[in-house]
Coordinates of C-alpha atoms in Angstrom, one line a residue:
X142 CA -35.5 -5.2 -40.3
X143 CA -35.6 -4.9 -36.6
X144 CA -32.5 -3.7 -34.8
X145 CA -32.1 -4.9 -31.2
X146 CA -30.5 -2.5 -29.0
X147 CA -28.8 -4.3 -25.9
X148 CA -30.1 -3.4 -22.7
X149 CA -27.8 -2.0 -20.2
X150 CA -29.8 -3.2 -17.1
X151 CA -28.7 -6.7 -18.2
X152 CA -25.1 -5.9 -17.4
X153 CA -26.2 -4.5 -14.0
X154 CA -28.1 -7.7 -13.3
X155 CA -24.9 -9.7 -14.1
X156 CA -22.9 -7.4 -11.8
X157 CA -25.4 -7.7 -9.0
X158 CA -25.3 -11.5 -9.2
X159 CA -21.5 -11.5 -9.3
X160 CA -21.6 -9.3 -6.0
X161 CA -23.8 -11.8 -4.4
X162 CA -21.8 -15.0 -5.4
X163 CA -18.3 -13.4 -5.0
X164 CA -16.1 -12.6 -2.0
X165 CA -15.9 -9.0 -3.1
X166 CA -18.5 -7.7 -0.6
X167 CA -16.8 -9.6 2.3
X168 CA -13.4 -8.1 1.2
X169 CA -14.8 -4.6 1.2
X170 CA -16.5 -5.1 4.5
X171 CA -13.3 -6.4 6.1
X172 CA -11.3 -3.6 4.7
X173 CA -13.8 -0.9 6.0
X174 CA -14.3 -2.4 9.6
X175 CA -10.8 -3.3 10.2
X176 CA -9.6 0.1 9.2
X177 CA -12.1 1.9 11.4
X178 CA -11.4 -0.5 14.4
X179 CA -7.6 0.2 14.0
X180 CA -8.2 4.0 14.0
X181 CA -10.7 4.1 16.9
X182 CA -9.7 1.3 19.2
X183 CA -5.8 1.9 19.0
X184 CA -4.6 5.0 20.6
X185 CA -1.9 6.2 18.2
X186 CA -0.2 9.4 17.0
X187 CA -3.1 9.8 14.4
X188 CA -5.3 11.0 17.2
X189 CA -2.7 13.7 18.5
X190 CA -2.0 17.4 17.7
X191 CA -2.4 19.2 14.4
X192 CA -1.5 16.0 12.4
X193 CA -4.4 14.0 13.8
X194 CA -6.3 12.1 11.1
X195 CA -9.5 14.2 11.6
X196 CA -7.7 17.6 11.9
X197 CA -6.6 18.4 8.4
X198 CA -7.5 17.1 4.8
X199 CA -4.0 16.2 4.0
X200 CA -3.4 14.4 7.4
X201 CA -6.7 12.4 6.7
X202 CA -5.4 11.3 3.3
X203 CA -1.9 10.4 4.6
X204 CA -3.1 8.5 7.7
X205 CA -5.7 6.5 5.8
X206 CA -2.9 5.7 3.1
X207 CA -0.6 4.4 6.0
X208 CA -3.2 1.8 6.8
X209 CA -2.5 0.1 3.5
X210 CA 0.5 -1.6 5.1
X211 CA -2.0 -4.3 6.1
X212 CA -5.1 -3.4 4.1
X213 CA -3.4 -3.9 0.8
X214 CA -2.1 -7.4 1.6
X215 CA -5.7 -8.2 2.8
X216 CA -7.0 -7.1 -0.7
X217 CA -4.3 -9.1 -2.3
X218 CA -5.4 -12.2 -0.3
X219 CA -9.0 -11.8 -1.0
X220 CA -8.4 -11.3 -4.7
X221 CA -6.4 -14.6 -4.8
X222 CA -9.3 -16.4 -2.9
X223 CA -11.7 -15.1 -5.5
X224 CA -9.3 -16.2 -8.2
X225 CA -9.7 -19.8 -7.1
X226 CA -13.4 -19.9 -7.7
X227 CA -13.4 -21.4 -11.3
X228 CA -10.9 -24.0 -10.1
X229 CA -13.0 -25.0 -7.1
X230 CA -16.1 -25.3 -9.2
X231 CA -14.2 -27.3 -11.9
X232 CA -15.3 -24.9 -14.5
X233 CA -12.1 -23.9 -16.1
X234 CA -12.3 -26.1 -19.1
X235 CA -15.9 -25.3 -19.7
X236 CA -15.3 -21.4 -19.5
X237 CA -12.3 -21.6 -21.8
X238 CA -14.3 -23.5 -24.4
X239 CA -17.0 -20.9 -24.6
X240 CA -17.0 -18.5 -27.6
X241 CA -17.3 -15.5 -25.4
X242 CA -13.9 -13.5 -25.2
X243 CA -12.0 -14.1 -22.0
X244 CA -11.5 -10.5 -21.3
X245 CA -15.3 -9.9 -21.2
X246 CA -15.8 -12.9 -18.8
X247 CA -13.2 -11.7 -16.4
X248 CA -14.2 -8.1 -16.5
X249 CA -17.3 -8.8 -14.3
X250 CA -15.5 -10.4 -11.3
X251 CA -12.7 -7.8 -11.6
X252 CA -15.2 -5.0 -11.7
X253 CA -17.1 -6.2 -8.7
X254 CA -13.9 -6.4 -6.7
X255 CA -13.0 -2.8 -7.9
X256 CA -16.3 -1.3 -6.9
X257 CA -16.4 -2.9 -3.5
X258 CA -12.9 -2.0 -2.4
X259 CA -12.9 1.5 -3.9
X260 CA -16.3 2.0 -2.1
X261 CA -14.9 0.8 1.2
X262 CA -12.0 3.0 0.9
X263 CA -14.1 6.1 0.1
X264 CA -16.4 5.3 3.1
X265 CA -13.3 5.3 5.3
X266 CA -12.3 8.7 3.9
X267 CA -15.8 10.0 4.2
X268 CA -15.9 9.0 7.9
X269 CA -12.7 11.1 8.6
X270 CA -13.7 13.8 6.2
X271 CA -17.0 14.6 8.1
X272 CA -14.9 15.2 11.2
X273 CA -12.3 17.2 9.4
X274 CA -15.1 19.6 8.1
X275 CA -15.9 20.3 11.7
X276 CA -12.3 20.8 12.8
X277 CA -10.7 23.2 10.2
X278 CA -11.5 26.2 8.2
X279 CA -8.9 25.5 5.5
X280 CA -10.3 23.3 2.7
X281 CA -8.4 22.4 -0.5
X282 CA -8.4 19.6 -3.1
X283 CA -4.6 18.8 -2.9
X284 CA -5.4 15.8 -0.8
X285 CA -7.5 13.9 -3.3
X286 CA -4.6 12.5 -5.4
X287 CA -3.2 10.7 -2.1
X288 CA -6.5 9.2 -1.6
X289 CA -7.3 8.2 -5.2
X290 CA -3.9 6.5 -5.5
X291 CA -4.6 4.6 -2.3
X292 CA -7.9 3.3 -3.7
X293 CA -6.1 2.4 -6.9
X294 CA -3.5 0.3 -4.9
X295 CA -6.3 -1.6 -3.3
X296 CA -8.1 -2.3 -6.5
X297 CA -4.9 -3.3 -8.4
X298 CA -3.8 -5.6 -5.5
X299 CA -7.2 -7.4 -5.6
X300 CA -7.0 -7.8 -9.4
X301 CA -3.4 -9.0 -9.2
X302 CA -4.3 -11.5 -6.5
X303 CA -7.3 -12.8 -8.7
X304 CA -4.9 -13.3 -11.6
X305 CA -2.3 -15.2 -9.5
X306 CA -5.0 -17.2 -7.8
X307 CA -6.3 -18.2 -11.2
X308 CA -2.8 -19.0 -12.5
X309 CA -1.7 -20.9 -9.4
X310 CA -4.9 -22.7 -8.3
X311 CA -3.9 -23.9 -4.8
X312 CA -5.4 -23.5 -1.4
X313 CA -1.9 -22.2 -0.1
X314 CA -2.0 -19.4 -2.8
X315 CA -4.2 -16.8 -0.9
X316 CA -2.4 -17.0 2.4
X317 CA 1.0 -17.2 0.9
X318 CA 0.3 -14.3 -1.4
X319 CA -1.2 -12.2 1.4
X320 CA 1.9 -12.9 3.5
X321 CA 4.2 -12.0 0.6
X322 CA 2.5 -8.8 0.2
X323 CA 2.7 -7.9 3.8
X324 CA 6.4 -8.8 3.9
X325 CA 6.8 -6.5 0.9
X326 CA 5.2 -3.5 2.6
X327 CA 7.2 -4.2 5.9
X328 CA 10.6 -4.4 4.2
X329 CA 9.8 -1.1 2.2
X330 CA 9.0 0.6 5.4
X331 CA 11.8 -0.8 7.6
X332 CA 14.8 -1.7 5.6
X333 CA 14.9 -1.9 1.8
X334 CA 13.1 1.2 1.4
X335 CA 14.9 3.3 4.0
X336 CA 18.4 4.9 3.9
X337 CA 20.2 5.6 7.1
X338 CA 21.8 8.8 7.6
X339 CA 23.7 10.4 10.6
X340 CA 23.0 13.9 11.9
X341 CA 26.4 15.7 12.1
X342 CA 25.4 18.0 15.0
X343 CA 23.9 15.2 17.3
X344 CA 25.6 12.1 16.0
X345 CA 22.0 10.6 16.0
X346 CA 21.2 8.1 13.3
X347 CA 17.8 8.4 11.4
X348 CA 16.4 6.8 8.3
X349 CA 14.8 8.6 5.3
X350 CA 12.7 6.9 2.5
X351 CA 14.3 6.1 -0.8
X352 CA 12.9 5.6 -4.2
X353 CA 12.1 2.0 -3.6
X354 CA 9.9 2.8 -0.7
X355 CA 7.4 4.6 -3.0
X356 CA 6.6 1.2 -4.8
X357 CA 4.8 0.3 -1.4
X358 CA 1.2 1.6 -0.9
X359 CA 2.2 2.7 2.5
X360 CA 3.3 6.2 3.4
X361 CA 5.5 7.7 6.2
X362 CA 4.0 8.6 9.5
X363 CA 2.6 12.2 9.4
X364 CA 4.9 14.6 11.2
X365 CA 3.7 17.9 9.9
X366 CA 0.4 19.2 8.7
X367 CA 2.2 21.2 6.0
X368 CA 3.7 18.1 4.3
X369 CA 2.2 16.4 1.3
X370 CA 3.4 14.0 -1.4
X371 CA 4.8 15.5 -4.6
X372 CA 3.2 15.4 -8.1
X373 CA 5.9 13.0 -9.4
X374 CA 5.1 10.6 -6.6
X375 CA 1.4 10.5 -7.7
X376 CA 2.5 10.0 -11.2
X377 CA 4.9 7.3 -10.7
X378 CA 2.7 5.3 -8.3
X379 CA -0.2 5.6 -10.7
X380 CA 2.0 4.1 -13.4
X381 CA 3.1 1.3 -11.0
X382 CA -0.4 0.3 -10.0
X383 CA -1.8 0.4 -13.6
X384 CA 1.0 -2.0 -14.5
X385 CA 0.0 -4.1 -11.6
X386 CA -3.8 -4.2 -12.4
X387 CA -3.0 -4.9 -16.2
X388 CA -0.9 -8.0 -15.1
X389 CA -3.7 -9.2 -12.9
X390 CA -6.4 -8.8 -15.6
X391 CA -4.1 -10.5 -18.2
X392 CA -3.5 -13.4 -15.8
X393 CA -7.2 -13.7 -15.3
X394 CA -7.8 -13.9 -19.0
X395 CA -4.7 -16.1 -19.9
X396 CA -5.4 -19.7 -20.8
X397 CA -1.9 -20.9 -21.6
X398 CA 1.4 -20.9 -19.9
X399 CA 2.9 -18.7 -22.7
X400 CA 0.1 -16.2 -22.2
X401 CA 0.7 -16.2 -18.4
X402 CA 4.3 -15.3 -18.9
X403 CA 3.6 -12.6 -21.3
X404 CA 1.0 -11.2 -18.7
X405 CA 4.0 -10.4 -16.4
X406 CA 5.2 -7.7 -18.8
X407 CA 3.0 -4.9 -17.7
X408 CA 3.9 -5.1 -14.0
X409 CA 7.6 -5.3 -14.7
X410 CA 7.4 -2.5 -17.3
X411 CA 5.2 -0.5 -14.7
X412 CA 7.9 -0.9 -12.0
X413 CA 10.6 0.1 -14.3
X414 CA 8.9 3.1 -15.7
X415 CA 7.7 4.1 -12.1
X416 CA 11.2 4.0 -10.9
X417 CA 12.3 6.3 -13.6
X418 CA 9.6 8.8 -12.7
X419 CA 9.7 8.6 -8.9
X420 CA 12.1 11.0 -7.2
X421 CA 15.3 9.8 -5.5
X422 CA 15.7 12.7 -3.3
X423 CA 13.6 12.4 0.0
X424 CA 13.0 16.2 -0.1
X425 CA 11.1 15.9 -3.4
X426 CA 9.1 13.0 -2.2
X427 CA 7.5 14.6 0.9
X428 CA 7.1 18.3 0.1
X429 CA 5.9 21.4 1.8
X430 CA 2.4 22.4 0.5
X431 CA 3.0 26.0 -0.4
X432 CA -0.5 27.0 -0.2
X433 CA -1.0 25.5 3.2
X434 CA 2.1 27.1 4.6
X435 CA 1.3 30.6 3.3
X436 CA 1.2 32.9 6.3
X437 CA -1.9 34.8 7.5
X438 CA -1.1 37.7 9.7
X439 CA -2.6 40.0 12.3
X440 CA 0.2 42.7 12.6
X441 CA 3.4 41.0 13.8
X442 CA 1.6 37.8 14.7
X443 CA 1.3 35.2 11.9
X444 CA 0.1 31.6 11.4
X445 CA -0.1 29.4 8.4
X446 CA -3.2 29.2 6.3
X447 CA -3.7 25.7 7.6
X448 CA -4.2 26.9 11.1
X449 CA -5.7 30.3 10.2
X450 CA -8.5 29.6 12.7
X451 CA -6.1 29.9 15.5
X452 CA -4.9 33.5 14.7
X453 CA -7.5 35.2 16.7
X454 CA -6.6 33.4 19.9
X455 CA -2.8 33.9 19.4
X456 CA -2.8 37.5 18.2
X457 CA -3.3 39.2 21.6
X458 CA -1.0 37.0 23.7
X459 CA 1.6 37.1 21.0
X460 CA 1.6 40.9 20.8
X461 CA 1.8 41.1 24.7
X462 CA 4.7 38.5 24.6
X463 CA 6.6 40.8 22.1
X464 CA 5.9 43.9 24.3
X465 CA 7.5 42.0 27.4
X466 CA 10.3 40.8 25.4
X467 CA 11.1 44.3 24.0
X468 CA 11.1 45.7 27.6
X469 CA 13.4 43.0 28.8
X470 CA 15.9 42.6 25.9
X471 CA 15.8 45.9 24.2
X472 CA 17.1 46.1 20.7
X473 CA 17.8 42.3 20.8
X474 CA 14.2 41.3 21.2
X475 CA 12.4 39.5 18.3
X476 CA 10.0 41.7 16.3
X477 CA 7.4 39.1 15.3
X478 CA 5.7 35.9 16.2
X479 CA 4.9 33.3 13.6
X480 CA 4.1 29.7 13.1
X481 CA 7.2 27.9 11.8
X482 CA 6.4 27.1 8.1
X483 CA 9.8 25.6 7.3
X484 CA 9.6 21.9 7.7
X485 CA 13.0 20.4 8.8
X486 CA 14.1 16.8 8.6
X487 CA 12.9 14.4 11.3
X488 CA 15.7 14.0 13.9
X489 CA 17.7 17.1 12.7
X490 CA 18.8 19.9 15.0
X491 CA 16.2 22.7 14.8
X492 CA 17.2 26.1 13.4
X493 CA 15.8 29.2 15.0
X494 CA 15.6 32.9 14.2
X495 CA 16.9 35.8 16.2
X496 CA 14.1 38.2 14.9
X497 CA 11.1 36.1 15.1
X498 CA 9.6 33.8 17.7
X499 CA 8.8 30.6 15.8
X500 CA 6.0 28.5 17.1
X501 CA 4.7 24.9 16.6
X502 CA 1.3 24.2 17.7
X503 CA 2.3 20.6 18.6
X504 CA 4.9 21.9 21.1
X505 CA 3.9 20.9 24.7
X506 CA 4.2 24.5 25.6
X507 CA 1.4 25.5 23.2
X508 CA -0.6 22.4 23.2
X509 CA -1.1 22.5 27.1
X510 CA -2.2 26.2 27.4
X511 CA -5.5 26.9 29.1
X512 CA -5.9 30.5 28.7
X513 CA -4.5 33.8 27.3
X514 CA -2.0 34.3 30.2
X515 CA -0.6 31.0 29.8
X516 CA -0.4 31.4 26.0
X517 CA 1.6 34.7 26.6
X518 CA 4.1 32.7 28.9
X519 CA 4.4 30.0 26.3
X520 CA 5.4 32.6 23.5
X521 CA 7.8 34.2 26.0
X522 CA 9.4 30.9 26.7
X523 CA 9.8 30.2 23.0
X524 CA 11.2 33.5 22.3
X525 CA 13.9 33.3 25.0
X526 CA 14.7 29.4 24.8
X527 CA 13.3 27.9 21.6
X528 CA 14.5 24.4 22.5
X529 CA 17.0 22.2 20.8
X530 CA 15.4 18.7 21.1
X531 CA 15.8 17.0 17.6
X532 CA 12.9 17.7 15.3
X533 CA 10.1 15.2 16.0
X534 CA 11.5 14.1 19.3
X535 CA 10.3 14.7 22.7
X536 CA 12.2 15.4 26.1
X537 CA 12.3 17.2 29.3
X538 CA 15.4 18.7 30.8
X539 CA 17.8 21.7 30.5
X540 CA 15.9 23.6 28.0
X541 CA 12.6 23.6 30.0
X542 CA 14.5 24.5 33.3
X543 CA 16.0 27.5 31.3
X544 CA 12.6 28.5 30.0
X545 CA 11.2 28.6 33.5
X546 CA 13.9 30.7 34.8
X547 CA 14.0 33.1 31.9
X548 CA 10.2 33.6 31.9
X549 CA 10.3 34.2 35.6
X550 CA 13.0 36.7 35.1
X551 CA 10.9 38.7 32.6
X552 CA 7.7 38.5 34.8
X553 CA 9.5 39.0 38.1
X554 CA 7.9 35.9 39.5
X555 CA 8.7 32.2 39.0
X556 CA 5.8 30.3 37.5
X557 CA 5.1 26.7 36.3
X558 CA 5.0 26.7 32.6
X559 CA 2.3 24.8 30.4
X560 CA 3.4 21.4 29.5
X561 CA 5.3 20.7 32.7
X562 CA 4.3 17.2 33.9
X563 CA 2.4 17.4 37.0
X564 CA 4.5 14.7 38.6
X565 CA 7.6 16.7 37.8
X566 CA 6.6 20.2 38.9
X567 CA 8.2 19.8 42.3
X568 CA 11.5 18.6 40.8
X569 CA 11.3 21.5 38.3
X570 CA 10.7 24.1 41.1
X571 CA 13.5 22.5 43.1
X572 CA 16.0 23.0 40.3
X573 CA 14.9 26.3 38.9
X574 CA 14.0 28.4 42.0
X575 CA 17.7 28.6 43.4
X576 CA 19.0 29.6 39.9
X577 CA 16.2 32.2 39.6
X578 CA 16.9 33.7 43.0
X579 CA 20.7 34.0 42.2
X580 CA 19.9 35.5 38.9
X581 CA 17.6 38.1 40.3
X582 CA 20.1 38.9 43.0
X583 CA 22.5 40.1 40.4
X584 CA 23.0 43.7 39.2
X585 CA 20.6 44.4 36.3
X586 CA 23.3 44.7 33.8
X587 CA 24.7 41.3 34.8
X588 CA 21.2 39.8 34.6
X589 CA 20.7 41.1 31.0
X590 CA 24.3 39.8 30.1
X591 CA 23.6 36.3 31.4
X592 CA 20.1 36.2 29.7
X593 CA 21.6 37.3 26.3
X594 CA 24.3 34.7 26.7
X595 CA 21.8 32.0 27.4
X596 CA 19.6 33.1 24.6
X597 CA 22.6 33.0 22.1
X598 CA 23.4 29.4 23.3
X599 CA 19.7 28.3 22.9
X600 CA 19.3 29.9 19.4
X601 CA 22.5 28.3 18.1
X602 CA 21.7 25.0 19.9
X603 CA 25.3 25.0 21.4
X604 CA 25.8 24.3 25.0
X605 CA 23.3 24.1 27.8
X606 CA 21.2 27.3 28.3
X607 CA 20.3 26.3 31.9
X608 CA 24.2 25.9 32.6
X609 CA 24.7 29.4 31.2
X610 CA 21.9 30.9 33.6
X611 CA 23.5 29.0 36.5
X612 CA 26.8 30.7 35.8
X613 CA 28.5 27.4 35.0
X614 CA 29.5 28.1 31.3
X615 CA 31.5 31.0 29.7
X616 CA 29.4 33.9 28.7

């Protein structure tokens, strides 16, 4: 008796045929090209500072995930278009009457969609990854789950769209389904998935993600290179997308109304289980990567492991700034310089240390430096007036004026600090020079007392440090 072993290459031939006759390659091409066009043609925050999408691995993963706010609806819409194919060709009755199991028949188009969309997303990450390799010395694997779940969302969305398209064979199904998916991501990002909170110190209203927002494939904008998604988020979202994919596959194979109703069970069960697993506290959704936030030091000057390649450039100016601060402030001077590895809530009032100069490489003072001397001035400025602009916000005013005067007091000469807008340098000089001259004219003891009072107000974020230097507030 002769036993015939099935040839694997036949299945590959079927898959190649399916790729040629389906919309899957077009879907993958549109996903990849539109994502790259968005990233490269739109000048956004994904190109700026330490959180640029090509600066660090975690930032790359999060920024590419954030594009799913429109890539995922596209995948759903393309899937629905593919799901209409049997209806358009009037082959539904013929295919359902064949003895071949339905799950075998639908596995090929679903597999083609999965391969092309996952490959498109992988190529997108690869384009950014090549640039990340050239921009950072810190490599790790913690970013992989973020990207893998993103690819799963695209695949599950396409399979779900295929199932809905086959269950509701209408020319209106693909656009309506894509619009519904886009509305879902928008609502999760703007209202249903956000909880408003008011910062007591400033009275400013900010929003934080809630548990519902994690059902969306999109993630929050990247505000810190030290922040990543927690493991419970990865697990919960994986459960959700697997339920979504199972429902899509079941709808593709279903031949009766009863079977289609039963096919909805996986996505409903997936959503329920995911909500039980996903964290409800925003601080447990976006968490600090402890390995990335670990400090690497050269004496009293430290940076996080994420930015360890910056330590050599910071060490000398940092030590010089500490020496100048010690000579000016005596025993009240800070004793170390370190990158701030504590991530505070967006929009909150920053918290500072009296014993350490805390730095953020995205701060205008540091981002705009052009040499060691300017870097020393910037560290001096942060040690004297760290700044009380709400976390993640930007502004120019009293804090910057106070920094200029305080650094001028230490150096004995008023100098324009890095980060001062070119168009505003004349205005800054006009406001700060009279105050600096009056301060320098005071007796030394009075100067030190006023500087200490100013620094106390600046560290506590209470009052206007520039007003204190001007003599307009109680010391």
